[in-house]
Each structure stands twice: as structure tokens, then as C-alpha cells.
XYZ file of C-alpha atoms in Angstrom:
434
model
C 0.000 0.000 0.000
C 1.210 3.462 -0.818
C 1.063 5.668 2.249
C 2.362 9.044 3.276
C 5.615 8.898 5.171
C 5.491 8.685 8.923
C 7.883 8.243 11.809
C 8.298 8.888 15.510
C 7.668 12.617 15.355
C 11.322 13.681 15.379
C 11.065 15.138 11.889
C 7.585 16.539 12.392
C 5.767 13.388 11.256
C 2.633 12.390 13.158
C 2.860 10.069 16.131
C 1.961 6.460 15.412
C -0.936 6.592 17.879
C -2.976 9.082 15.800
C -5.219 8.670 12.766
C -3.412 7.533 9.629
C -5.418 7.906 6.438
C -3.597 6.339 3.499
C -4.199 7.008 -0.207
C -5.416 4.121 -2.365
C -6.319 3.436 -5.994
C -10.045 4.014 -5.971
C -12.255 1.672 -7.957
C -14.937 3.762 -9.676
C -17.733 3.370 -12.208
C -17.009 4.410 -15.785
C -19.845 6.878 -16.565
C -19.827 5.790 -20.215
C -20.703 2.194 -19.282
C -23.616 2.828 -16.884
C -26.914 4.641 -17.247
C -25.879 7.336 -14.802
C -23.778 7.551 -11.667
C -26.893 8.222 -9.609
C -28.543 5.045 -10.904
C -25.693 2.810 -9.677
C -25.411 4.221 -6.149
C -27.172 2.999 -3.028
C -27.557 3.911 0.636
C -25.388 1.826 3.000
C -26.374 -1.843 3.178
C -28.144 -1.499 6.546
C -30.234 1.498 5.465
C -31.763 -0.137 2.380
C -35.382 -0.916 3.245
C -36.080 -4.465 2.138
C -37.710 -5.755 0.023
C -39.152 -2.626 -1.634
C -35.997 -0.497 -1.575
C -33.809 -3.407 -2.634
C -36.053 -4.175 -5.602
C -36.085 -0.519 -6.638
C -32.279 -0.316 -6.613
C -31.834 -3.593 -8.478
C -34.063 -2.345 -11.291
C -32.562 1.173 -11.404
C -29.526 -0.111 -13.328
C -28.153 -3.633 -13.941
C -24.869 -2.456 -12.421
C -26.289 -0.925 -9.230
C -23.885 -1.371 -6.326
C -26.620 -3.075 -4.295
C -25.797 -6.240 -6.281
C -22.458 -6.237 -4.463
C -23.425 -5.083 -0.957
C -26.730 -7.025 -0.768
C -26.461 -9.869 -3.308
C -29.504 -12.126 -3.611
C -29.124 -15.915 -3.669
C -30.414 -19.020 -1.875
C -27.728 -19.237 0.820
C -25.261 -16.818 2.426
C -22.335 -18.641 0.802
C -24.005 -18.366 -2.613
C -24.685 -14.663 -2.062
C -21.076 -13.896 -1.217
C -19.717 -15.942 -4.137
C -22.144 -14.184 -6.443
C -20.965 -10.760 -5.269
C -17.335 -11.768 -5.816
C -18.088 -13.007 -9.333
C -20.075 -9.859 -10.149
C -17.243 -7.619 -8.943
C -14.703 -9.589 -10.987
C -16.878 -9.423 -14.113
C -17.548 -5.688 -13.787
C -13.810 -5.044 -13.569
C -13.133 -7.229 -16.606
C -15.821 -5.344 -18.544
C -14.380 -2.017 -17.324
C -17.686 -1.076 -15.729
C -15.520 -0.479 -12.678
C -12.009 0.812 -13.292
C -9.169 1.672 -10.912
C -7.743 5.168 -10.777
C -4.168 5.234 -12.114
C -2.413 6.361 -8.919
C -3.199 6.184 -5.175
C -5.190 9.141 -3.866
C -7.199 10.465 -0.993
C -10.615 11.709 -2.065
C -12.520 14.810 -1.008
C -16.211 13.944 -0.875
C -18.983 16.545 -0.711
C -22.692 16.073 -0.052
C -25.125 18.960 -0.307
C -28.872 18.918 0.283
C -31.701 19.123 2.815
C -30.050 22.151 4.408
C -26.757 20.322 4.950
C -23.288 20.782 3.469
C -20.863 18.026 4.365
C -17.261 17.599 3.224
C -14.716 15.017 4.266
C -11.826 12.798 3.245
C -12.180 9.249 1.934
C -9.138 7.067 2.422
C -7.811 3.811 3.863
C -7.611 4.242 7.640
C -5.037 2.338 9.689
C -6.884 -0.155 11.887
C -6.289 0.232 15.600
C -7.551 -1.734 18.604
C -10.018 -0.025 20.871
C -7.551 0.258 23.728
C -5.372 2.659 21.711
C -8.177 5.235 21.852
C -7.631 6.347 18.240
C -11.018 5.138 16.985
C -13.890 5.452 19.454
C -16.896 3.151 19.037
C -20.092 4.112 20.816
C -22.402 1.175 20.114
C -22.392 -2.567 20.715
C -22.448 -4.897 17.709
C -24.271 -8.087 16.735
C -22.095 -11.123 15.904
C -24.276 -12.442 13.069
C -23.901 -9.187 11.123
C -20.120 -9.231 11.516
C -20.089 -12.831 10.289
C -22.047 -11.892 7.167
C -20.011 -8.758 6.353
C -16.734 -10.625 6.972
C -17.687 -13.378 4.548
C -18.670 -10.790 1.931
C -15.429 -8.802 2.278
C -13.365 -11.985 2.376
C -14.884 -13.328 -0.854
C -14.841 -10.030 -2.756
C -11.461 -8.908 -1.406
C -12.837 -5.379 -1.256
C -14.125 -2.602 0.975
C -17.344 -1.865 -0.890
C -18.552 1.185 1.054
C -16.878 3.809 3.249
C -17.681 3.999 6.947
C -18.612 7.418 8.352
C -16.228 8.731 11.033
C -16.229 12.132 12.719
C -13.316 14.021 14.238
C -12.717 17.513 15.621
C -10.169 19.367 13.529
C -8.136 22.412 14.399
C -7.829 25.906 12.970
C -4.653 25.161 10.993
C -5.387 26.205 7.417
C -2.279 24.306 6.331
C -3.735 21.047 7.627
C -6.489 18.838 6.244
C -9.088 21.628 6.282
C -6.906 23.900 4.184
C -6.212 21.171 1.648
C -9.928 20.422 1.310
C -10.800 24.094 0.801
C -8.219 24.411 -1.983
C -9.186 21.173 -3.714
C -12.905 21.956 -3.949
C -12.089 24.969 -6.112
C -10.824 22.599 -8.835
C -12.749 20.425 -11.296
C -14.250 17.355 -9.566
C -13.753 13.783 -10.750
C -17.500 13.281 -10.681
C -20.691 15.129 -9.906
C -24.151 13.577 -9.562
C -27.473 13.981 -7.760
C -29.401 11.124 -6.168
C -33.125 10.570 -5.642
C -32.896 11.562 -1.977
C -32.221 15.161 -3.011
C -28.482 15.184 -2.308
C -25.831 16.398 -4.742
C -22.502 14.565 -4.607
C -19.048 15.617 -5.785
C -15.708 13.823 -5.567
C -12.141 15.093 -6.035
C -8.803 13.272 -5.788
C -5.721 14.415 -3.856
C -2.436 13.048 -5.193
C 0.022 15.886 -4.555
C 2.686 14.591 -2.091
C 2.792 17.872 -0.158
C -0.982 17.897 0.314
C -0.952 14.258 1.398
C 1.804 15.038 3.896
C -0.129 18.013 5.333
C -3.166 15.800 5.868
C -1.043 13.044 7.397
C 0.598 15.417 9.893
C -2.737 16.964 10.864
C -4.708 13.743 11.359
C -1.836 12.078 13.166
C -2.690 14.086 16.288
C -6.410 13.286 16.308
C -8.878 10.551 17.146
C -12.221 9.758 15.539
C -15.696 8.684 16.601
C -17.420 5.945 14.618
C -20.522 7.781 13.455
C -21.817 5.001 11.199
C -20.310 1.599 10.535
C -19.676 -0.169 13.863
C -20.297 -3.616 12.373
C -18.077 -2.982 9.364
C -15.293 -1.593 11.598
C -15.528 -4.724 13.770
C -15.401 -6.710 10.531
C -12.242 -4.878 9.437
C -10.602 -5.774 12.754
C -11.663 -9.401 12.503
C -10.329 -9.783 8.961
C -7.064 -8.075 9.847
C -6.534 -10.657 12.607
C -6.935 -13.427 10.011
C -4.413 -12.028 7.534
C -0.608 -11.849 7.618
C 0.733 -8.416 8.513
C 1.723 -5.991 7.227
C -0.640 -5.798 4.293
C -3.736 -4.182 2.785
C -5.987 -5.723 5.456
C -4.316 -3.425 8.000
C -6.441 -0.583 6.590
C -10.154 -0.039 5.979
C -12.167 2.353 3.821
C -13.649 5.333 5.722
C -14.972 8.856 5.222
C -13.539 11.243 7.837
C -15.620 14.384 8.494
C -14.431 17.302 10.623
C -17.619 17.995 12.575
C -16.204 21.227 13.978
C -16.640 22.561 10.424
C -19.363 20.292 9.087
C -21.670 19.083 11.888
C -23.414 15.794 11.269
C -27.135 15.311 11.661
C -28.097 12.770 14.321
C -31.299 10.798 13.915
C -32.805 7.895 15.824
C -32.961 4.276 14.667
C -36.393 2.830 15.318
C -37.280 -0.674 16.503
C -39.730 -2.979 14.763
C -41.019 -5.703 17.089
C -42.116 -8.329 14.605
C -44.130 -10.587 16.910
C -45.573 -8.125 19.427
C -48.917 -6.517 18.458
C -49.521 -2.995 19.732
C -52.502 -4.114 21.851
C -50.333 -6.658 23.680
C -47.525 -4.112 24.151
C -49.920 -1.627 25.737
C -51.647 -4.220 27.910
C -48.329 -5.341 29.399
C -47.325 -1.830 30.508
C -49.550 -1.586 33.543
C -48.528 1.654 35.240
C -44.906 1.538 34.104
C -45.345 4.568 31.805
C -47.931 7.230 31.216
C -49.708 6.382 27.939
C -51.507 8.883 25.704
C -53.128 7.834 22.414
C -52.778 10.201 19.450
C -55.314 9.803 16.656
C -53.724 12.334 14.297
C -51.010 12.076 11.629
C -47.429 10.869 11.968
C -45.925 14.408 11.825
C -48.229 15.499 14.654
C -47.309 12.427 16.702
C -43.595 13.065 16.155
C -44.039 16.627 17.381
C -45.633 15.236 20.544
C -42.671 12.859 20.950
C -40.211 15.731 20.521
C -42.040 17.810 23.119
C -42.055 14.921 25.593
C -38.359 14.231 24.940
C -37.492 17.846 25.748
C -38.513 17.241 29.366
C -36.642 15.081 31.893
C -37.339 11.380 31.584
C -37.773 8.996 28.680
C -40.339 9.013 25.889
C -41.296 6.616 23.085
C -43.947 6.454 20.401
C -45.647 3.133 19.619
C -47.264 2.568 16.219
C -48.723 -0.276 14.205
C -52.475 -0.256 14.853
C -53.346 2.851 12.843
C -52.856 5.159 15.812
C -49.893 6.434 17.850
C -49.327 5.893 21.550
C -46.961 8.207 23.436
C -45.166 6.648 26.386
C -43.467 8.952 28.887
C -42.969 9.534 32.622
C -41.588 6.066 33.455
C -41.999 4.795 37.019
C -38.789 5.830 38.888
C -38.897 2.744 41.102
C -39.133 0.494 38.057
C -36.117 2.237 36.497
C -34.137 1.778 39.707
C -34.877 -1.974 39.718
C -34.243 -2.732 36.050
C -31.581 -0.364 34.648
C -27.989 -1.553 35.330
C -26.127 0.628 37.794
C -22.570 -0.103 36.631
C -22.522 2.640 33.980
C -22.451 6.476 34.088
C -25.685 8.316 34.774
C -25.765 9.673 31.204
C -25.863 6.083 29.918
C -28.530 5.011 32.424
C -30.812 7.841 31.266
C -30.566 7.109 27.523
C -33.848 6.236 25.826
C -32.167 3.224 24.193
C -30.967 1.984 27.584
C -34.435 2.265 29.106
C -36.047 0.716 26.023
C -33.828 -2.360 26.106
C -33.469 -2.799 29.874
C -36.996 -1.912 30.969
C -39.394 -2.417 28.072
C -37.844 -5.123 25.902
C -36.207 -7.242 28.598
C -38.361 -6.711 31.670
C -41.899 -5.817 30.544
C -42.308 -7.235 27.028
C -39.644 -9.967 27.329
C -38.743 -9.695 23.650
C -35.577 -11.631 22.708
C -32.862 -9.433 21.204
C -32.429 -11.276 17.927
C -33.339 -10.591 14.262
C -36.382 -12.856 14.421
C -37.990 -10.571 16.986
C -36.430 -7.103 16.526
C -35.718 -5.169 13.349
C -33.877 -1.848 13.149
C -35.254 0.722 10.688
C -33.872 4.206 10.018
C -36.870 5.736 8.233
C -39.815 6.629 10.474
C -42.569 6.166 7.892
C -41.107 2.810 6.797
C -41.103 1.553 10.393
C -44.766 2.513 10.842
C -45.744 1.009 7.478
C -44.092 -2.323 8.182
C -45.596 -2.554 11.673
C -49.078 -1.914 10.282
C -48.559 -4.318 7.379
C -47.377 -7.245 9.518
C -49.205 -6.642 12.802
C -46.152 -5.777 14.876
C -45.155 -2.754 16.922
C -42.900 0.080 15.804
C -41.103 1.821 18.662
C -40.192 5.291 17.415
C -37.237 6.937 19.138
C -35.957 10.465 19.660
C -32.316 11.099 18.619
C -29.394 11.514 21.015
C -27.180 14.619 20.798
C -23.709 14.051 19.308
C -21.997 15.541 22.386
C -23.562 12.872 24.609
C -22.424 10.151 22.222
C -18.863 11.493 22.102
C -18.685 12.000 25.886
C -19.656 8.389 26.555
C -17.336 7.072 23.833
C -14.391 8.952 25.315
C -15.149 7.254 28.647
C -15.049 3.881 26.920
C -18.794 3.359 27.420
C -20.802 1.855 24.570
C -24.448 2.651 23.989
C -27.045 -0.015 23.236
C -26.686 -1.175 19.639
C -28.350 0.875 16.923
C -28.845 3.847 19.252
C -28.063 6.563 16.731
C -28.056 7.296 13.019
C -25.503 9.911 11.995
C -25.776 11.468 8.582
C -25.877 12.240 5.875
C -24.292 8.883 5.153
C -21.935 8.601 2.179
C -23.520 7.213 -0.961
C -22.307 3.698 -1.661
C -20.848 3.165 -5.132
C -18.953 6.389 -5.785
C -15.577 4.894 -4.830
C -14.624 1.356 -3.758
C -11.363 -0.077 -2.465
C -10.043 -3.343 -3.922
C -7.460 -4.921 -1.632
C -5.799 -6.530 -4.641
C -4.905 -3.038 -5.898
C -3.764 -1.571 -2.556
């Protein structure tokens, strides 16, 4: 792998314990061989709403990236082999072609009142105890197993993870390089159906790469989106001989001091628990108010309840909305673990899992019983369609997430959804090339 030079700091190089973002030969779609760049992109694999969203992406273009990140076949092994064969064929047909030299990439997303810019590169993998990369959520082993098999068979990082860091004011560092680069002609420019415009530039100048390397070498990053894929990177690195390309993983690094991320909740879909049964089991554990009006009105009521002390949730699935708030303090004291900081004990996700799911509803925490859905309307629709219960959540502030992560405390899995997430398909990383 081609990487910027680094050392022990004696010559001004960054210390080994900081972030190291290495250039790589990006694998990108040839616009002349696909319908459009927008038609071959996808949201991250865990945001695609299945089956409707998956079917829509598959039919948007025969080369849509979803055929690699969510291949469809009878068994997991068949799916992963199919993705590997598809990736190989697309490279042979030059549908996907590697850039001639290693680069870091400036990636810009603009839309929905947000402007986000960051750096895509191959990040040096570090164990949690080094404190360079800070996770904030627990992970599920079966997802890591699936993503590991897919990456192992394809030999590729198919989509960048979203990481946030707090940069400095040095205009000669990464921020200054980004601001100069965006005034040049981009490698690509496209707009996707979600209303976002995307642009991508490459950075190959050795001096610019060195400036970025020195700047990031003094910083650490929070995993904003991609905990399972980061855990997968670490697992695969442990399987491979070192040093080598598996020592790095594809990420998008965003300086949230300049470009704040938007934090949204991830909602729960309880497949086998009807709303009537969920309400009946509550007893006096929470105050319950039924809202007969529309989803936007119900979400406003949830936001208002969440602005006050205590926890609040919105149940949906029976054509109405049920606002739960004011949990019984004695019940919280009995059921919420006491071995974590107070900020963790007061999280809605903590109370949901410890009090409602485990204690009151006794719902097993496995894919057969609980689904995780990012889009509010989709969660409500699926609950109504299949007779389950959607538990709609209110988002956590980024500062709370970062504070807990810096203390080494993980939140319940799927507690937050940072965004906007990078579009999958604009640049891939083949380990055979890097």
C-alpha cells in the first residue's frame, strides 16, 4: 500500500498513535458504461429498506452497487460468491475501473439544508484500547459474520464507513487542503433521488498528502456510522498476515467542527408483538396517551415529551400512535444496570432495552424478533402491514455520544443514526490493488 511517510515525530511526522489515512487506488464506475452515476449508487447496506428499496435499486440499473453489498441468492455462501463473481466481471468489462495512482478523495454532499465535506481514504486499523477510533455502540455477531464473509470473498471494501473528528484551525492542515481542492474540477458530480448532490475530487500531490497526514496524526475519531463494518475490518485483519492491505479499511472522515453531522434515531420494529399486547403489558410503568392524528403530529408530541426530563417513546402499528413517557422511577431503579455512568442510564435506548424489551415485554434481542429501521414512515408502514409494533425513538445529541465514547462506554446497539451517510458506489477499495 502506498502511504504518506510517517515516523516517531522527530522530523515533524505524526505520532503512530494518531489517525493515519492512506491514499489508495479508488475503484470507480465508468460513466460511459452505466446509465448514470446516480442510478448505480445505493444507501449503506443497513439502510436499504427491504424488500421494496432493494427491488427498486436492483431495477434502477443492472450495475447498481446493491448487487455487491446485498447480493440475492439461496444461501449466504451463494450470495457472497455471487458478489465476488459480479465484482470480478464488472472489472473485466471495465464497468468499474481503478484510478491510475493512489489518492485520498474529497467527498462533498449537499442537500436538505446540509453541506458536508470530508476525506475518503484507507484508515489504519487500531484496537479499541489505543483510543484512536472510538466506538459508541455494541455490535451483533451475526452481522459481523455476514459482512466478513462478503469482504473476504470479494477482497474489497465496498462502502466507506462514516467517522467524525474535531479538527483544528490550521489552514495548512487537512481543512486547508480540502478548501483548496474543492475549487478545482471534480472527478465526478451527480445527484441522487434523496435530493443530495454529490461531488468527488482526488488528492495526489505529495505535499498535500503530507499536510493531511501530519494533521490527522494528532487526532482521534468517533465511529458515526459503521460499527459492524469496523468490527469486521478488525476481525479480517486478525486473520491475515501483517503488514498488508488488510491493515487498513475504507472510511470517510468528516471534521464535525466545520461540518456538523445530523443525528437521527434508529427505530425498533417488534415483529411478533402486536400494539394491543404491548400496551396491555405496561400496567402503570409509563404514562400512555393515544394520538389519533397524523405521523408528523405524533412526532411533534414525541419531541415535546423528549425535551422534558425522563424517557419518551412512540408506539405505532395499529393505525394510531401511543406516546409513552414519565416512566416509574422505582421500576427504572430496579431494572436499569447501575454499573454505567448516569448519562448512559438515562438514555432512551438503555431504558427501552433494559426496561421495556427485557423486563416488561420480554422480547428476545435477535433478528427474528427485533428489526432496526432508520426511516420513520417505513417503520410505521411495516408494523401496520405485519401486525407488529414500531417503537419510534428520539435522537441523542452528538456531544452525549462522544462523551460516553471517550469514557469507553458503549451505547445499546443501533442507538443513533448519523448522517448524511456517504452514498455507496462512488468509490470502492479493492485490496488486490492496494
